[in-house]
mmCIF file of C-alpha atoms in Angstrom:
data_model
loop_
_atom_site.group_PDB
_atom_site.id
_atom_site.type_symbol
_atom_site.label_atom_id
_atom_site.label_comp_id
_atom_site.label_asym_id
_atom_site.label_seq_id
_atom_site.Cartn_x
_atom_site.Cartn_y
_atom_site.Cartn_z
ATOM 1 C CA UNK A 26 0.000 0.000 0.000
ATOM 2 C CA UNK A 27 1.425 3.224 -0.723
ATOM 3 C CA UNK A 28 1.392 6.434 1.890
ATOM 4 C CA UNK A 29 -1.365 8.856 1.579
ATOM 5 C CA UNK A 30 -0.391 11.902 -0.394
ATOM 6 C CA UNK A 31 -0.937 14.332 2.474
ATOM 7 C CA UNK A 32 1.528 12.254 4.344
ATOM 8 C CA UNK A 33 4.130 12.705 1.422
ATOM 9 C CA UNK A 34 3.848 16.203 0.513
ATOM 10 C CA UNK A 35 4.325 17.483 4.580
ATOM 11 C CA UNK A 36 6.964 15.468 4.989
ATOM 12 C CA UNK A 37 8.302 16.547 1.724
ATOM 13 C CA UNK A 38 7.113 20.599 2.119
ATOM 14 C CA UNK A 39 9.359 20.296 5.640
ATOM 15 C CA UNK A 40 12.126 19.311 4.339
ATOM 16 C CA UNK A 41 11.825 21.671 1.107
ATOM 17 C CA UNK A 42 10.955 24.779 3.199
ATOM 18 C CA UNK A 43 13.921 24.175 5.715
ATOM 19 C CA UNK A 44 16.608 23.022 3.003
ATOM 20 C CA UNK A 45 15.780 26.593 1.713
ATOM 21 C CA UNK A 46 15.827 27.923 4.784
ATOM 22 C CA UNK A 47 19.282 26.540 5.523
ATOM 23 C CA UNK A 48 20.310 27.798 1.851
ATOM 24 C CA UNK A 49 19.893 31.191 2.609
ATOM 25 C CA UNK A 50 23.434 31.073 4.949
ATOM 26 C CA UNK A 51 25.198 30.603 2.263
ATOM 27 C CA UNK A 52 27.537 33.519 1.880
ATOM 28 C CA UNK A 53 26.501 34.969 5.113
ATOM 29 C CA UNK A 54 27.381 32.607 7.960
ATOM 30 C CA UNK A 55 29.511 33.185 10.441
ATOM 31 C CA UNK A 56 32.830 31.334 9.259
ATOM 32 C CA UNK A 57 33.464 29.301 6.130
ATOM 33 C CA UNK A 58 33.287 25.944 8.681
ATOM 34 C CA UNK A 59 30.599 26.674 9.543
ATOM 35 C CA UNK A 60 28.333 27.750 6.508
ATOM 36 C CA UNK A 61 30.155 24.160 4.788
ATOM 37 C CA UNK A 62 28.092 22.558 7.377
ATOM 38 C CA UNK A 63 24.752 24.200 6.885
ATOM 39 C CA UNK A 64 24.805 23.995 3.438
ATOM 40 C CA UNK A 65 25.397 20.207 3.885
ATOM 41 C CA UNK A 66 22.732 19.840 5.910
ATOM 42 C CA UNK A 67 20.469 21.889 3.452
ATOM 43 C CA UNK A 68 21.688 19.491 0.617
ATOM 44 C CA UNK A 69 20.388 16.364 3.068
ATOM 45 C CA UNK A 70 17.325 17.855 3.233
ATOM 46 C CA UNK A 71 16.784 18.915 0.125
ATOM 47 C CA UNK A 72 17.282 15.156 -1.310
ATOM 48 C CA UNK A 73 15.108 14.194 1.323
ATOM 49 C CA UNK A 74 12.552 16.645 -0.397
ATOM 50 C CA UNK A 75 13.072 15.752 -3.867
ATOM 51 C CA UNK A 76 12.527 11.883 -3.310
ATOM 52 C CA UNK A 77 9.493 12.382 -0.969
ATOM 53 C CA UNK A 78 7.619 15.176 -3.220
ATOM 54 C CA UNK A 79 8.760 12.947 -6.734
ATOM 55 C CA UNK A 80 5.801 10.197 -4.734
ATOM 56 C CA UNK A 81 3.584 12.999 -4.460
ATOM 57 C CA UNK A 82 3.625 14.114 -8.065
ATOM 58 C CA UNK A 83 5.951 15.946 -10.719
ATOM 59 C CA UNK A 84 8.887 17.746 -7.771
ATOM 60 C CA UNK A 85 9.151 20.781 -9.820
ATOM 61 C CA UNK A 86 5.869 21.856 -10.052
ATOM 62 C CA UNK A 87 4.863 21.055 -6.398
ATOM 63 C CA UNK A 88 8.129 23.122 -4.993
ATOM 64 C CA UNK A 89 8.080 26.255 -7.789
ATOM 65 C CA UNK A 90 4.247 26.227 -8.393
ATOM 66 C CA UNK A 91 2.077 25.975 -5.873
ATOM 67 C CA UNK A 92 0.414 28.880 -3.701
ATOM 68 C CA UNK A 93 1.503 29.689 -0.241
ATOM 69 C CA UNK A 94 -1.739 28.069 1.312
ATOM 70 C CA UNK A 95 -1.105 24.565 -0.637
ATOM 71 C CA UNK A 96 2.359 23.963 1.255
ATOM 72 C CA UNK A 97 1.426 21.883 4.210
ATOM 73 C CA UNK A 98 5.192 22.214 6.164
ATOM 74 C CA UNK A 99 4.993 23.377 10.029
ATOM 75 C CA UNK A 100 4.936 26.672 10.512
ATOM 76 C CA UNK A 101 8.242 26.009 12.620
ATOM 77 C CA UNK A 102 10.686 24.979 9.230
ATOM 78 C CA UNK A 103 9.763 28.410 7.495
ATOM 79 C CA UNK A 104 11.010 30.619 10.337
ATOM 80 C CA UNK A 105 13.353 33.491 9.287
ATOM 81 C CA UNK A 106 17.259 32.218 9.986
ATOM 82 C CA UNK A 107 17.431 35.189 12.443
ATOM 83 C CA UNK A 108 20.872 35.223 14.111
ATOM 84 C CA UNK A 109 22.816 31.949 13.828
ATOM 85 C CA UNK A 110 21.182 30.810 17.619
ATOM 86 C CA UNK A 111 17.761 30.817 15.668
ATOM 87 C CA UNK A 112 18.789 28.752 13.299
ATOM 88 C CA UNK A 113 20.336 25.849 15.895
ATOM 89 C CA UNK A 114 17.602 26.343 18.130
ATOM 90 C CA UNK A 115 15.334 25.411 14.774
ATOM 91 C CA UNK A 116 17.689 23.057 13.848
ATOM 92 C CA UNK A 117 18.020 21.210 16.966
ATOM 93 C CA UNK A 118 13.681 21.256 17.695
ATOM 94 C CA UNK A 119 13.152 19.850 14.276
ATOM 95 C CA UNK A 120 15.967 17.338 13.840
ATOM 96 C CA UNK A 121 15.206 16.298 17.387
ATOM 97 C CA UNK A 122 11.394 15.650 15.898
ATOM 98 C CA UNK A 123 12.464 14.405 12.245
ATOM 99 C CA UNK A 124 14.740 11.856 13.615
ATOM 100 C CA UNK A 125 12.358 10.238 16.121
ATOM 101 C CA UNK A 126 9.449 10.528 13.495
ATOM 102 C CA UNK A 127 11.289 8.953 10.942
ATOM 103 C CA UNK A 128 12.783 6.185 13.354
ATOM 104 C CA UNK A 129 9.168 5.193 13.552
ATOM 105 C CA UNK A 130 8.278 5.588 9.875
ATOM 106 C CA UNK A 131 11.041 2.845 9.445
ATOM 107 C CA UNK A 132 10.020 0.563 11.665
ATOM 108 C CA UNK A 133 6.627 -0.178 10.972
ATOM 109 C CA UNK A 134 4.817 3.660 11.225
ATOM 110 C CA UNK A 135 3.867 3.183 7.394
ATOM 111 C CA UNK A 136 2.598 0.259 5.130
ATOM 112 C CA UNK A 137 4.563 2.076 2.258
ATOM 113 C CA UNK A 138 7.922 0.087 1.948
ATOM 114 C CA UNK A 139 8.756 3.007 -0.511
ATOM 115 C CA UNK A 140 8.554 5.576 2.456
ATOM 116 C CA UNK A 141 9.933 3.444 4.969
ATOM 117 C CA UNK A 142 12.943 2.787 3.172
ATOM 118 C CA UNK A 143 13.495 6.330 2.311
ATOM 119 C CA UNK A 144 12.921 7.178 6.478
ATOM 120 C CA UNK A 145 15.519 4.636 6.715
ATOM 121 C CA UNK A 146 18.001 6.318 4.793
ATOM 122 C CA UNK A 147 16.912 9.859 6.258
ATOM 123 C CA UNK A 148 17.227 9.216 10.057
ATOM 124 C CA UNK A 149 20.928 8.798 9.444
ATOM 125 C CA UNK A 150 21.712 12.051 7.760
ATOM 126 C CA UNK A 151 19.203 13.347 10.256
ATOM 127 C CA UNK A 152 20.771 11.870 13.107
ATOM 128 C CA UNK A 153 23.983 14.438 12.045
ATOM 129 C CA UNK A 154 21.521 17.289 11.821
ATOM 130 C CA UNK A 155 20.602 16.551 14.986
ATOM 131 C CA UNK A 156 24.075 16.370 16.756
ATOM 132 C CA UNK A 157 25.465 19.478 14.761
ATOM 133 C CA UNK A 158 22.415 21.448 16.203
ATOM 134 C CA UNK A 159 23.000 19.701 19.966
ATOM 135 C CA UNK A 160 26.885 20.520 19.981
ATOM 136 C CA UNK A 161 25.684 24.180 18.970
ATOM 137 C CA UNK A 162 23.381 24.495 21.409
ATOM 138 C CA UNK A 163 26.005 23.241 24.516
ATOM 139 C CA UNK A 164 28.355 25.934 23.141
ATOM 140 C CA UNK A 165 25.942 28.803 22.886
ATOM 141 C CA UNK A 166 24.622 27.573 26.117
ATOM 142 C CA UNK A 167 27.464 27.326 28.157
ATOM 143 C CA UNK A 168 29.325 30.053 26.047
ATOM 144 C CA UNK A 169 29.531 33.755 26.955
ATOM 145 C CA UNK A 170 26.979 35.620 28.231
ATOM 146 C CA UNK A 171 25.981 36.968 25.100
ATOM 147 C CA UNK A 172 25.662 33.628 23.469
ATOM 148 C CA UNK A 173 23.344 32.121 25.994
ATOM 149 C CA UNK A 174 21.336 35.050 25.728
ATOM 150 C CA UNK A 175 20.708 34.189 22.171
ATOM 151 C CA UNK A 176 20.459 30.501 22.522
ATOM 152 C CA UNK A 177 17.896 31.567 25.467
ATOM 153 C CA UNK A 178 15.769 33.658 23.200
ATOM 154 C CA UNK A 179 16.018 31.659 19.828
ATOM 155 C CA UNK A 180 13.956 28.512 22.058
ATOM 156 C CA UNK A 181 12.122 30.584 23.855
ATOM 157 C CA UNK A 182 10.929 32.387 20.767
ATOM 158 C CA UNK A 183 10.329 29.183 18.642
ATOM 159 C CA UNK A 184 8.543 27.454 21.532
ATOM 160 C CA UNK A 185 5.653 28.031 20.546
ATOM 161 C CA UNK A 186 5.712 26.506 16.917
ATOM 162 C CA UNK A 187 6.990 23.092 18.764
ATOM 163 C CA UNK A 188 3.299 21.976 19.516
ATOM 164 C CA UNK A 189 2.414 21.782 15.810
ATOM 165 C CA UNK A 190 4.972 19.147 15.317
ATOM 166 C CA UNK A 191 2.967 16.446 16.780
ATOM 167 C CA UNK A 192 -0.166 16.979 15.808
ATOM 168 C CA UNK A 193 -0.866 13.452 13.637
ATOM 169 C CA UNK A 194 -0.381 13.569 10.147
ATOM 170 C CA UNK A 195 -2.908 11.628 7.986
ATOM 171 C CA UNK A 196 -1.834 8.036 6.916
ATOM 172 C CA UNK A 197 1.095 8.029 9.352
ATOM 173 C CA UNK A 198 0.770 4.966 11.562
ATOM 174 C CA UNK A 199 2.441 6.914 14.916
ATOM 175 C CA UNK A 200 2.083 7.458 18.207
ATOM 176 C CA UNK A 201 2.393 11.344 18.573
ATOM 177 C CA UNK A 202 1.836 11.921 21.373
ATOM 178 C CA UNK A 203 4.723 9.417 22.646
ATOM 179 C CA UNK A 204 6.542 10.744 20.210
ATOM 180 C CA UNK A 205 5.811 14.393 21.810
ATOM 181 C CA UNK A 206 7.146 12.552 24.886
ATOM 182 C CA UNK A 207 9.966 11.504 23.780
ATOM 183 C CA UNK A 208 10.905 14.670 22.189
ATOM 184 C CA UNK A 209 10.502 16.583 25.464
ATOM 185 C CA UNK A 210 12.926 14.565 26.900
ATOM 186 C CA UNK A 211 15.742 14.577 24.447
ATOM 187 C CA UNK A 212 14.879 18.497 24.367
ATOM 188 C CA UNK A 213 15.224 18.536 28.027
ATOM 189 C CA UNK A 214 18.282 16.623 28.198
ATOM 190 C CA UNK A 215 20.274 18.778 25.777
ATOM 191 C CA UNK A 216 18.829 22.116 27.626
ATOM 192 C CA UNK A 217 19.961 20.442 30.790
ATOM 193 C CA UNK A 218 23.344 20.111 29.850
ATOM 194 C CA UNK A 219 23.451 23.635 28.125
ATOM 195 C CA UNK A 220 22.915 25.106 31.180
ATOM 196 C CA UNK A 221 19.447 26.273 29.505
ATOM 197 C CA UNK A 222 16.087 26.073 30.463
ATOM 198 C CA UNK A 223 13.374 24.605 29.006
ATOM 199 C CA UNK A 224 11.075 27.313 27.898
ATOM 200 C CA UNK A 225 7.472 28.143 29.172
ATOM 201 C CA UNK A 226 4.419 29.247 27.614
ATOM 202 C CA UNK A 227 2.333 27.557 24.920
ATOM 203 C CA UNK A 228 3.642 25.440 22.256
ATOM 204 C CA UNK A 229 1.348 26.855 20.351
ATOM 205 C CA UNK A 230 -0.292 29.991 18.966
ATOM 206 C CA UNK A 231 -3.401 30.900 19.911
ATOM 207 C CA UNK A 232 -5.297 31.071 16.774
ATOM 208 C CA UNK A 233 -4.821 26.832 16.754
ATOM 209 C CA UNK A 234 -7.659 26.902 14.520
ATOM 210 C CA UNK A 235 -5.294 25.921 11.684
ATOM 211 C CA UNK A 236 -2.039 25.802 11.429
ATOM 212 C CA UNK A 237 1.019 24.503 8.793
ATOM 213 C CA UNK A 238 -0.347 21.151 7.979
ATOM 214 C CA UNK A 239 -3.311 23.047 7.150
ATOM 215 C CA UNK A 240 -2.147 25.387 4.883
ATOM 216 C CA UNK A 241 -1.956 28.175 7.177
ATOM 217 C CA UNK A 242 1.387 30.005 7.383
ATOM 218 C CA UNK A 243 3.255 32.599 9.307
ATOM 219 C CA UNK A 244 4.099 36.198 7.444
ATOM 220 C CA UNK A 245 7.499 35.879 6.363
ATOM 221 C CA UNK A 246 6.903 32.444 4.735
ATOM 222 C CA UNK A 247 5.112 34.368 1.633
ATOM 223 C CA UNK A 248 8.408 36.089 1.304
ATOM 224 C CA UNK A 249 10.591 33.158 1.223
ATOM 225 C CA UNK A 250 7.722 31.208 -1.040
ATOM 226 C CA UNK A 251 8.611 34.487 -4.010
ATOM 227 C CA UNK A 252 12.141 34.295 -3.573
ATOM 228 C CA UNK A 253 12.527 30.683 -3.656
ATOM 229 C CA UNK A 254 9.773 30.464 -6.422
ATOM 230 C CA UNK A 255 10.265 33.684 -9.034
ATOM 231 C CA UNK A 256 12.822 32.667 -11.347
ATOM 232 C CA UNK A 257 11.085 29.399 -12.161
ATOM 233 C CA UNK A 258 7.763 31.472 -12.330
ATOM 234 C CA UNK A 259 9.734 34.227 -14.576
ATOM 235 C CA UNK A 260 10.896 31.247 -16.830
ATOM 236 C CA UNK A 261 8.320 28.717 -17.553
ATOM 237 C CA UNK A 262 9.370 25.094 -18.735
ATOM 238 C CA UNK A 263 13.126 26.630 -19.055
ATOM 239 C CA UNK A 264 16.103 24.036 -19.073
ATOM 240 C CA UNK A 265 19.605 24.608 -19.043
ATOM 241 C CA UNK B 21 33.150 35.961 16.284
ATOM 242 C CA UNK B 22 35.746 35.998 13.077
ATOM 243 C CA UNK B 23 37.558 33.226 11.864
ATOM 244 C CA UNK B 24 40.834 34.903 13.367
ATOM 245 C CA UNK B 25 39.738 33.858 17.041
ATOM 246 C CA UNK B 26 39.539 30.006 16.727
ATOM 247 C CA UNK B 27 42.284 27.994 16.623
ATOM 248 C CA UNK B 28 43.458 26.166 13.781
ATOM 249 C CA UNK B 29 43.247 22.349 13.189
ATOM 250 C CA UNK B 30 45.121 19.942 10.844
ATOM 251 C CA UNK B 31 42.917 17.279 9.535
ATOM 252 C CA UNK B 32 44.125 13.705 8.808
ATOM 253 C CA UNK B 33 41.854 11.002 7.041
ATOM 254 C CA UNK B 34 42.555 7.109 6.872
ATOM 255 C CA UNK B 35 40.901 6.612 3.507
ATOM 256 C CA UNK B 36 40.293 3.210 4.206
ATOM 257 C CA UNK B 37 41.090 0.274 6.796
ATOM 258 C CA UNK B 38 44.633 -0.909 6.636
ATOM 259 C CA UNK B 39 45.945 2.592 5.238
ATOM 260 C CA UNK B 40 47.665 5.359 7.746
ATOM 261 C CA UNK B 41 45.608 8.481 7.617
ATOM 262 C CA UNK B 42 46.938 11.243 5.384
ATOM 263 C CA UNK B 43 47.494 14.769 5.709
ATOM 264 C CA UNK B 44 44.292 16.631 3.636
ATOM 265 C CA UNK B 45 44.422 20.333 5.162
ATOM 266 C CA UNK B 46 43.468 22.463 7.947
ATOM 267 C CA UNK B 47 40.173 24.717 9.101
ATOM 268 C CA UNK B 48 39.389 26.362 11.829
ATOM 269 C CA UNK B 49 37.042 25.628 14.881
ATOM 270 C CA UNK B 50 36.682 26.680 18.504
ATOM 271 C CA UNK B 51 37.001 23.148 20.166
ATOM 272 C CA UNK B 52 38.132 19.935 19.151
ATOM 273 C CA UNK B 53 34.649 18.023 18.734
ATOM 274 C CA UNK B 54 33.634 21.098 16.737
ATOM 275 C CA UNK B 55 37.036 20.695 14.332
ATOM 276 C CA UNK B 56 36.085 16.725 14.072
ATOM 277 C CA UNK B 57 32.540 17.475 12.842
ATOM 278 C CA UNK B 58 34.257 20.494 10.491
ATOM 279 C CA UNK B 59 36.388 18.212 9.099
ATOM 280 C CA UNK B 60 33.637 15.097 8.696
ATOM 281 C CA UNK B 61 31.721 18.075 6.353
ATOM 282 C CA UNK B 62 34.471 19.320 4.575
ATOM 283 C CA UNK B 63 37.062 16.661 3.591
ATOM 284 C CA UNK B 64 34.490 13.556 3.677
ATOM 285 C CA UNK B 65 31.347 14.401 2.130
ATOM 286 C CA UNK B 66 32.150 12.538 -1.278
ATOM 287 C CA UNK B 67 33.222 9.204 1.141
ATOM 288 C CA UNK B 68 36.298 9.553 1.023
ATOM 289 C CA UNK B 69 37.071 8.466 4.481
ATOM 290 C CA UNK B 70 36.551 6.178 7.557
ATOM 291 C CA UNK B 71 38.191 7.615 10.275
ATOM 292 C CA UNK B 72 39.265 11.345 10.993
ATOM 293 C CA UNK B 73 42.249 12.771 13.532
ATOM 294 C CA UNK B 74 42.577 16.343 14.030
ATOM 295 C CA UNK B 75 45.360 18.257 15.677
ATOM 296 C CA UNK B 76 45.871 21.291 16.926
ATOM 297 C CA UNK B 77 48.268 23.465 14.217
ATOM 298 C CA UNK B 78 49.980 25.031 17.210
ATOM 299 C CA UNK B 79 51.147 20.978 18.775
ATOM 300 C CA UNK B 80 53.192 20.659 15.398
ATOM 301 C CA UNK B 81 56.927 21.348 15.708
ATOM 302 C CA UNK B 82 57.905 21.644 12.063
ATOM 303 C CA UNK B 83 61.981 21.924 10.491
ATOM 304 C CA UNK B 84 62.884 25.409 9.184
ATOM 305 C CA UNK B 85 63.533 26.441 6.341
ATOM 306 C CA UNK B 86 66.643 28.210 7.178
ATOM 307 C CA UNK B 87 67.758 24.472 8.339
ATOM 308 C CA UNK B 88 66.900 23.227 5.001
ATOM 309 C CA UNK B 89 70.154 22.592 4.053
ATOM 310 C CA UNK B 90 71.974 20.566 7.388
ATOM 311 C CA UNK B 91 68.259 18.699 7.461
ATOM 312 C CA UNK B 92 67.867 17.315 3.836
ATOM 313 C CA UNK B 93 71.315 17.962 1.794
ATOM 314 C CA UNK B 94 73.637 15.660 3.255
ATOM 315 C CA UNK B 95 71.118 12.597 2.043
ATOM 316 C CA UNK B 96 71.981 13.803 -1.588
ATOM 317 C CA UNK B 97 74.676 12.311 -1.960
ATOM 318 C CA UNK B 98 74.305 8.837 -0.587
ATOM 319 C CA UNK B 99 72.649 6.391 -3.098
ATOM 320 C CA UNK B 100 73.608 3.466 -1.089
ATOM 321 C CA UNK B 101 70.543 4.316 1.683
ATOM 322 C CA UNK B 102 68.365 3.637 -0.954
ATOM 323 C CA UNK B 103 67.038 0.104 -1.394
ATOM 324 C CA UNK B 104 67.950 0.219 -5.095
ATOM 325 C CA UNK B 105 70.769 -2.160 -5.064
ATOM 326 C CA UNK B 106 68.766 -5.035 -4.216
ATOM 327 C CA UNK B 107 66.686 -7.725 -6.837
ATOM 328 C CA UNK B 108 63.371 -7.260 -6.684
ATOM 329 C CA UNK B 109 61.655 -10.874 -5.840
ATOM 330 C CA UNK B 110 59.237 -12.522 -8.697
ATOM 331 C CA UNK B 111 55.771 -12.164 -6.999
ATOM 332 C CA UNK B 112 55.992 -9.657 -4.915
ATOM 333 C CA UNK B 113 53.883 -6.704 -5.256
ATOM 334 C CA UNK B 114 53.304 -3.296 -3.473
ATOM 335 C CA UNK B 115 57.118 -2.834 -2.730
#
């Protein structure tokens, strides 16, 4: 049996919307090491996207032509980078989430050997995502003062997409919220050792009427959606 | 933070078992799990490795060149250290 199509394309508009996301550093991060890395973990994701939105339909014209309300990613991937402790903090809640999530998807969360085999192959890539973002997060943490100020209001200010992440995809065979769980405690752990708290407050907004998965998406992802879609708008059916 | 205040690293990969790891070049990083990961994404992305060392550029006592001459020159001169005088067995490769 093959995943539903709703299934696909969020996993697939996640991993799009972040790879692009990540994409943006390049030129502007912090130290050539550094931006290397992020870039890498862009490309990751970005194969991640092509395969899963290729079961979806055609790739191209689900990533460069679809409106803003037909992408069904969290609203926590599409974020602005904001200072580089944004970034790991988003980094290091959605790796944390992808890698458990996909764990699951390849043991048994889907009846679609296609999917599960491609989760398979993620959660190892992920798993690096994961640690980059945890290493950052010890260091920012337990850094200057400056730097754990950051790190402090990066999580505290992404908090509150962190609910969404569970809330159970369609055709997914997966205990969210053990999964939610779970996260929590990885989150915790890392925080722990950073020297951080674990935020307070909602983990989600308060208009939880709809949300990513439903189409519904935060201000600056319109912005991102023109930049990362107008030359392939400007150019229809071009090839090199 | 700029480049200029971490510390540099030299990288060595071990392309694969049974081979010594190799030289491949340097980068910067503030710790030395940070320089490990650095080098894992920017001298093995294409596989071209199974282990990684990295050392700290500033633990590596290198010759002078101003002693280039009393370190290297006197070996110019003395063919028989090389193993060139010797029959090389039938059958034996990777000499």
């Amino acid at each position: 049996m093959s995943a539903p199509r709703t299934a696909v394309l969020a996993l697939g508009d996640d991993a799009l919307v972040l790879s692009h996301r990540l994409g943006e550093w390049a030129g502007n991060a912090p130290v050539l090491e550094e931006e290397v890395a992020l870039a890498n973990i862009a490309l990751d994701l970005l194969g991640q996207a092509r395969a899963l939105l290729t079961m979806a339909g055609d790739e191209d014209e689900l990533a460069y032509l679809r409106e803003e309300r037909a992408f069904t990613n969290v609203q926590l991937v599409e974020q602005p980078n904001g200072d580089f402790a944004h970034t790991i903090a988003r980094q290091l809640y959605f790796s944390a989430y992808q890698e458990l999530l996909y764990e699951r998807l390849a043991d048994g969360g889907t009846d679609d050997a296609e999917l599960a085999a491609l989760a398979a192959k993620a959660v190892k890539e992920v798993a690096y995502h994961r640690d980059h973002a945890e290493h950052w997060t010890l260091r920012l943490g337990d850094g200057t003062e400056t730097s754990r100020k950051r790190m402090k209001d990066a999580l505290e200010g992404l908090w509150r997409h962190t609910g969404e992440l569970f809330r159970p995809v369609e055709g997914l065979d997966v205990d969210w919220a053990g999964l939610d769980e779970q996260w929590a405690r990885r989150i915790t752990g890392v925080l722990e050792r950073a020297a951080l708290t674990v935020p307070e407050g909602p983990r989600s907004s308060p208009w939880a009427a709809g949300a990513g998965r439903q189409g519904v998406h935060t201000e600056p992802f319109g912005r991102m959606l023109a930049e990362m879609q107008h030359l392939h708008r400007s150019h229809p059916g071009a090839s090199w | 933070m700029t480049t200029s205040e971490w510390p540099l690293w030299e990288v060595f990969v071990r392309s694969r078992r049974g081979l010594s790891h190799t030289h491949v070049g340097s980068l910067h990083a503030p710790d030395a799990e940070m320089a490990l990961r650095n080098a894992r994404d920017l001298y093995t992305r294409r596989s071209e490795g199974v282990s990684i060392w990295v050392v700290p550029s500033s633990a590596v006592t290198a010759s002078s060149p101003d002693e280039k001459d009393p370190f290297f020159e006197p070996a110019a001169d003395k063919p028989y250290r090389h193993p060139t005088f010797y029959e090389v067995p039938e059958g034996v490769r990777h000499l």
